[in-house]
N, CA and C of each residue as an Amber inpcrd file, in Angstrom:
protein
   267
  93.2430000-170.3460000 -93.1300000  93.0760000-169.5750000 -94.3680000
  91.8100000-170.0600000 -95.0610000  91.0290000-169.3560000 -95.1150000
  89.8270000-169.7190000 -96.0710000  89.7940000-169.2910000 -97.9030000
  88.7890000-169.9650000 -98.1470000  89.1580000-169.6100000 -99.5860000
  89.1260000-168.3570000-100.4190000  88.6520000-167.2310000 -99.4640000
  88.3320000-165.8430000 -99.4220000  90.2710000-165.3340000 -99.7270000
  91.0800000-166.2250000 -98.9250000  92.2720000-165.7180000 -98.0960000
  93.2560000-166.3140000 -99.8760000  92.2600000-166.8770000-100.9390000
  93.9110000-167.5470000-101.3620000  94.1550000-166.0020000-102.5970000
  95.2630000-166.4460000-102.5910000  95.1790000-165.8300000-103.8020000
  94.9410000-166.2030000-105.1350000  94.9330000-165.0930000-106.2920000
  94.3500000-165.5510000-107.6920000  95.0950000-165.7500000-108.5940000
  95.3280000-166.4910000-109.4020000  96.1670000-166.1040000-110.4170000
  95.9890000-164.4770000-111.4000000  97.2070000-164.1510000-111.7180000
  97.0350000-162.8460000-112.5680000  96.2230000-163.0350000-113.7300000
  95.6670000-162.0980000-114.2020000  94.9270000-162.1470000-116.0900000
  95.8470000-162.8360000-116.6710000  95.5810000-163.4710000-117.9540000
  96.4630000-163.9450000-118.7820000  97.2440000-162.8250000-119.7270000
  96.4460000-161.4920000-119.7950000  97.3920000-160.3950000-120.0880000
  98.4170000-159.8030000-119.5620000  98.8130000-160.2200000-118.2840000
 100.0750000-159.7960000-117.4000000 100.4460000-160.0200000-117.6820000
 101.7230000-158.9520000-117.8760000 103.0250000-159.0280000-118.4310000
 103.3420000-158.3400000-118.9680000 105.0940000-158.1970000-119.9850000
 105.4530000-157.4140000-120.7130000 104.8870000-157.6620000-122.4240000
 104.4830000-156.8050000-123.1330000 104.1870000-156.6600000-124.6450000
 105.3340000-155.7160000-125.0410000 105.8180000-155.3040000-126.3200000
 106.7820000-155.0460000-126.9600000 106.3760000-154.9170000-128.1210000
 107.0990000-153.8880000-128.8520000 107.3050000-153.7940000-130.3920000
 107.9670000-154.9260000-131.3950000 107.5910000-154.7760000-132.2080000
 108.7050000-155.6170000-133.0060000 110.1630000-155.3610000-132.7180000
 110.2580000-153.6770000-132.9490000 111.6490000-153.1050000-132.7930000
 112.2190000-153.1200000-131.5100000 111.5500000-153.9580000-130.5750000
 111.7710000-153.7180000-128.9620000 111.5590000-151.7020000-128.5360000
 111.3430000-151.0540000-129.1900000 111.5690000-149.3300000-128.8120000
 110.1900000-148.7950000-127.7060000 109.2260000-149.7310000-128.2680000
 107.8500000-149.7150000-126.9810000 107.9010000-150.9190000-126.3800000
 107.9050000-150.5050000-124.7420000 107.6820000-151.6710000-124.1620000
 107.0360000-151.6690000-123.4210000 105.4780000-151.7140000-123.0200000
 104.1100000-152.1490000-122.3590000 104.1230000-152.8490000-121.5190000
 104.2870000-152.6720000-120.2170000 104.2730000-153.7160000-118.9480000
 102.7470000-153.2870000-118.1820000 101.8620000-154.9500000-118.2910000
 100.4260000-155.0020000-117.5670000 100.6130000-155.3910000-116.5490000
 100.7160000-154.6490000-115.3160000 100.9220000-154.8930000-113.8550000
  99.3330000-155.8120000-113.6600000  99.5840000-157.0070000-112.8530000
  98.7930000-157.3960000-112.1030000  97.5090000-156.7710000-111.1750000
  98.0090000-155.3080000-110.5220000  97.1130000-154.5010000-110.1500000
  96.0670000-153.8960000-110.9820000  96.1720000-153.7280000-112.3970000
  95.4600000-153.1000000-113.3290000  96.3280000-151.9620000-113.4360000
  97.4640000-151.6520000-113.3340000  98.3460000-150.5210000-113.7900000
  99.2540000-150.6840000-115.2190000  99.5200000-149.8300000-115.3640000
 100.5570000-150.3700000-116.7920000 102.1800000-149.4420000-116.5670000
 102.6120000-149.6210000-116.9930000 103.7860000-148.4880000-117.4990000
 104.6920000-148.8910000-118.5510000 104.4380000-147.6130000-119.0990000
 105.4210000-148.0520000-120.5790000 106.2310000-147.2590000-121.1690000
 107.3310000-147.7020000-121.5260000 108.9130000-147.4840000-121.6470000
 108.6760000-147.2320000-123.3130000 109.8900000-146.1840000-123.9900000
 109.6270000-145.6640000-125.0240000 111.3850000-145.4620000-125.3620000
 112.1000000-146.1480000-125.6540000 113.2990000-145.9360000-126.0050000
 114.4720000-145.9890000-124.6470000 114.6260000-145.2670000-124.3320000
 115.6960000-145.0130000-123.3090000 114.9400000-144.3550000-122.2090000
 113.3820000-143.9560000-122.4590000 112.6100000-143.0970000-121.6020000
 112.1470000-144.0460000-120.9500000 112.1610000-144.5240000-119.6680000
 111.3850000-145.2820000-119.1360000 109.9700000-144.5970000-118.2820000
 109.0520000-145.4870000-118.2150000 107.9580000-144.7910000-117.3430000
 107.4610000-143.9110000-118.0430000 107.5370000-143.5640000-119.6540000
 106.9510000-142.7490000-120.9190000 105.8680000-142.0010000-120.3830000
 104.8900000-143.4550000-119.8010000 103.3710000-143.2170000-119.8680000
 103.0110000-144.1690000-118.6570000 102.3430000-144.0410000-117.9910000
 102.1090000-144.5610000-116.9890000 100.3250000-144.8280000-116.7560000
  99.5150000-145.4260000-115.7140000  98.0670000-145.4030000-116.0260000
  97.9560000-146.3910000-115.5790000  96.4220000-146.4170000-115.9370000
  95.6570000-147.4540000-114.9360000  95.0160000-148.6210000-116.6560000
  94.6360000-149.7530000-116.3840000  93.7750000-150.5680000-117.6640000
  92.9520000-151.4050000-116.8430000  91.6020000-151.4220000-117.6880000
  90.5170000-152.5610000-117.3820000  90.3950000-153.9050000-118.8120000
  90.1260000-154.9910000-118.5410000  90.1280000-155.7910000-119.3740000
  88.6080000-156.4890000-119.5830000  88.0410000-156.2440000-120.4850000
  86.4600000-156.9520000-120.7340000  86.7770000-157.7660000-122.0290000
  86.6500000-158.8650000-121.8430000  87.1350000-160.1370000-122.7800000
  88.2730000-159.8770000-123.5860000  88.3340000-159.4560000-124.5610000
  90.0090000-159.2710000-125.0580000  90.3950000-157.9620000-125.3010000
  89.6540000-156.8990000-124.9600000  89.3480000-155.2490000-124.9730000
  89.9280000-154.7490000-123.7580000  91.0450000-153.8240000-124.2180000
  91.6550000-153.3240000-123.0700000  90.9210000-151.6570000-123.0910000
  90.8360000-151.2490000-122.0760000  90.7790000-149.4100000-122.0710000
  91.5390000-149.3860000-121.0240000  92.2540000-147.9080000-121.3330000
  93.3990000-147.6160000-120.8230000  93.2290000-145.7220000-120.2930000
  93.8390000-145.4690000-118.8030000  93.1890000-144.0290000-118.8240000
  94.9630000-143.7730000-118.1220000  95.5160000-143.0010000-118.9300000
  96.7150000-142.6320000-117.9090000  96.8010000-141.9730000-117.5320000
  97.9550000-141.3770000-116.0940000  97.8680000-140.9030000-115.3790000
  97.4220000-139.2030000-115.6520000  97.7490000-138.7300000-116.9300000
  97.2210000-137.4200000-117.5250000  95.6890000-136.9750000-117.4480000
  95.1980000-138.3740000-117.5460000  93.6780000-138.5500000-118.3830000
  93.1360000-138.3970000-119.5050000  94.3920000-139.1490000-120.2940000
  94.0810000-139.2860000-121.7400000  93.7220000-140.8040000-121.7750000
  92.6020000-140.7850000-122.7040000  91.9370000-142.2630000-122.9270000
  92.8570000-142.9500000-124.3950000  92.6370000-144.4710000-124.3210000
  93.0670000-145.0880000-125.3320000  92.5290000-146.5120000-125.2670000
  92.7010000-147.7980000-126.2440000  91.4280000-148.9050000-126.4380000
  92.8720000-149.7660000-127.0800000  92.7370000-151.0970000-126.4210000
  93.2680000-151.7540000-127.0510000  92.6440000-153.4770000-127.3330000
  93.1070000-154.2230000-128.0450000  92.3190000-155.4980000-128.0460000
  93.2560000-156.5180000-128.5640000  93.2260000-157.3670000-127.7870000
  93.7170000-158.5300000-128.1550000  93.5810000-159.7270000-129.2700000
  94.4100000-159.7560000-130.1580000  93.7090000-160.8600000-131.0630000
  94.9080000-161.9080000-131.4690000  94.5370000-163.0520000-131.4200000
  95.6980000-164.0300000-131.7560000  96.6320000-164.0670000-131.7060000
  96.8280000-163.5910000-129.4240000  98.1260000-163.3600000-128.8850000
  98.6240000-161.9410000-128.9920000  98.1600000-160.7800000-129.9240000
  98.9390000-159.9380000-130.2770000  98.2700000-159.0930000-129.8390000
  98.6440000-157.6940000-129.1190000  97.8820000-157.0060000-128.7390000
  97.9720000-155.7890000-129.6880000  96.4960000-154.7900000-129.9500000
  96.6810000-154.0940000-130.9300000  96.4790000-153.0090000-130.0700000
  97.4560000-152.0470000-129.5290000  97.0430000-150.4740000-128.8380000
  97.3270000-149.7340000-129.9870000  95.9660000-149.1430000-129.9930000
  95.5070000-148.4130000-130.7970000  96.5860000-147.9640000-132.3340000
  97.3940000-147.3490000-133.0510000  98.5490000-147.9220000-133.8850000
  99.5080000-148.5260000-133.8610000  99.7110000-149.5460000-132.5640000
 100.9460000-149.9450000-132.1060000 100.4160000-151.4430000-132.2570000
 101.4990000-152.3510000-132.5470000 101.2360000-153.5180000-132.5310000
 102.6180000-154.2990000-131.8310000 101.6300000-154.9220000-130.5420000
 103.1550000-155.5810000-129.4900000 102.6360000-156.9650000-129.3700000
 103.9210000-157.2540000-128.9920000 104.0640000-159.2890000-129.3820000
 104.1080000-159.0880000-127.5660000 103.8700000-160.4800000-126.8570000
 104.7340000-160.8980000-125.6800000 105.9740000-160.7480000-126.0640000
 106.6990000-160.4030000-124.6170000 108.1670000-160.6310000-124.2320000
 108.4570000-162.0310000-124.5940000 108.1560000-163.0340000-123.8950000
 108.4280000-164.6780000-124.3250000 108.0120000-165.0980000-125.5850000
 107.5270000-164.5170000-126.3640000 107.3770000-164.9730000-127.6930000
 108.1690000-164.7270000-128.4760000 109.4030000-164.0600000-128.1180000
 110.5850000-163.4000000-129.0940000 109.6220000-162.2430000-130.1240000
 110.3820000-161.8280000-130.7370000 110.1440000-161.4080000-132.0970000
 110.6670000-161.6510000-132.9820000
């Protein structure tokens, strides 16, 4: 196995984000995919995200655009504001 062969660790944005109210729930797939759950609706919204320093853009599977950014742990999509899963709320 060469060092071509190892694998990487994921972004530090992988993972689940959440509402306060738990009712949005934002999962950042490792691949650069997302899908996100909206009450009892799962798979709401689905799509692809790129990450350039703490700036997310987001194009889902429709091809509607959206911008999100990270700041002191908390991620801000666009009027939504989600905590990590492991951080409780």
């Amino acid at each position: 196995m060469t060092s071509n062969d190892t694998p990487r660790d994921p972004h530090p944005y992988v993972g689940m984000w959440v509402t306060a109210d738990g009712f949005i729930r934002q999962e950042l797939l490792p691949n650069g995919r997302y899908d996100e759950a909206r009450g009892k609706r799962q798979s709401a919204y689905t799509g692809s995200y790129t990450v350039t320093g703490n700036h997310l853009d987001y194009v889902d599977d429709t091809g509607f655009t959206a911008t999100g950014d990270i700041r002191d742990g908390v991620l801000y999509h666009e009027h939504l504001v989600l905590y990590r899963e492991e951080q409780g709320r």
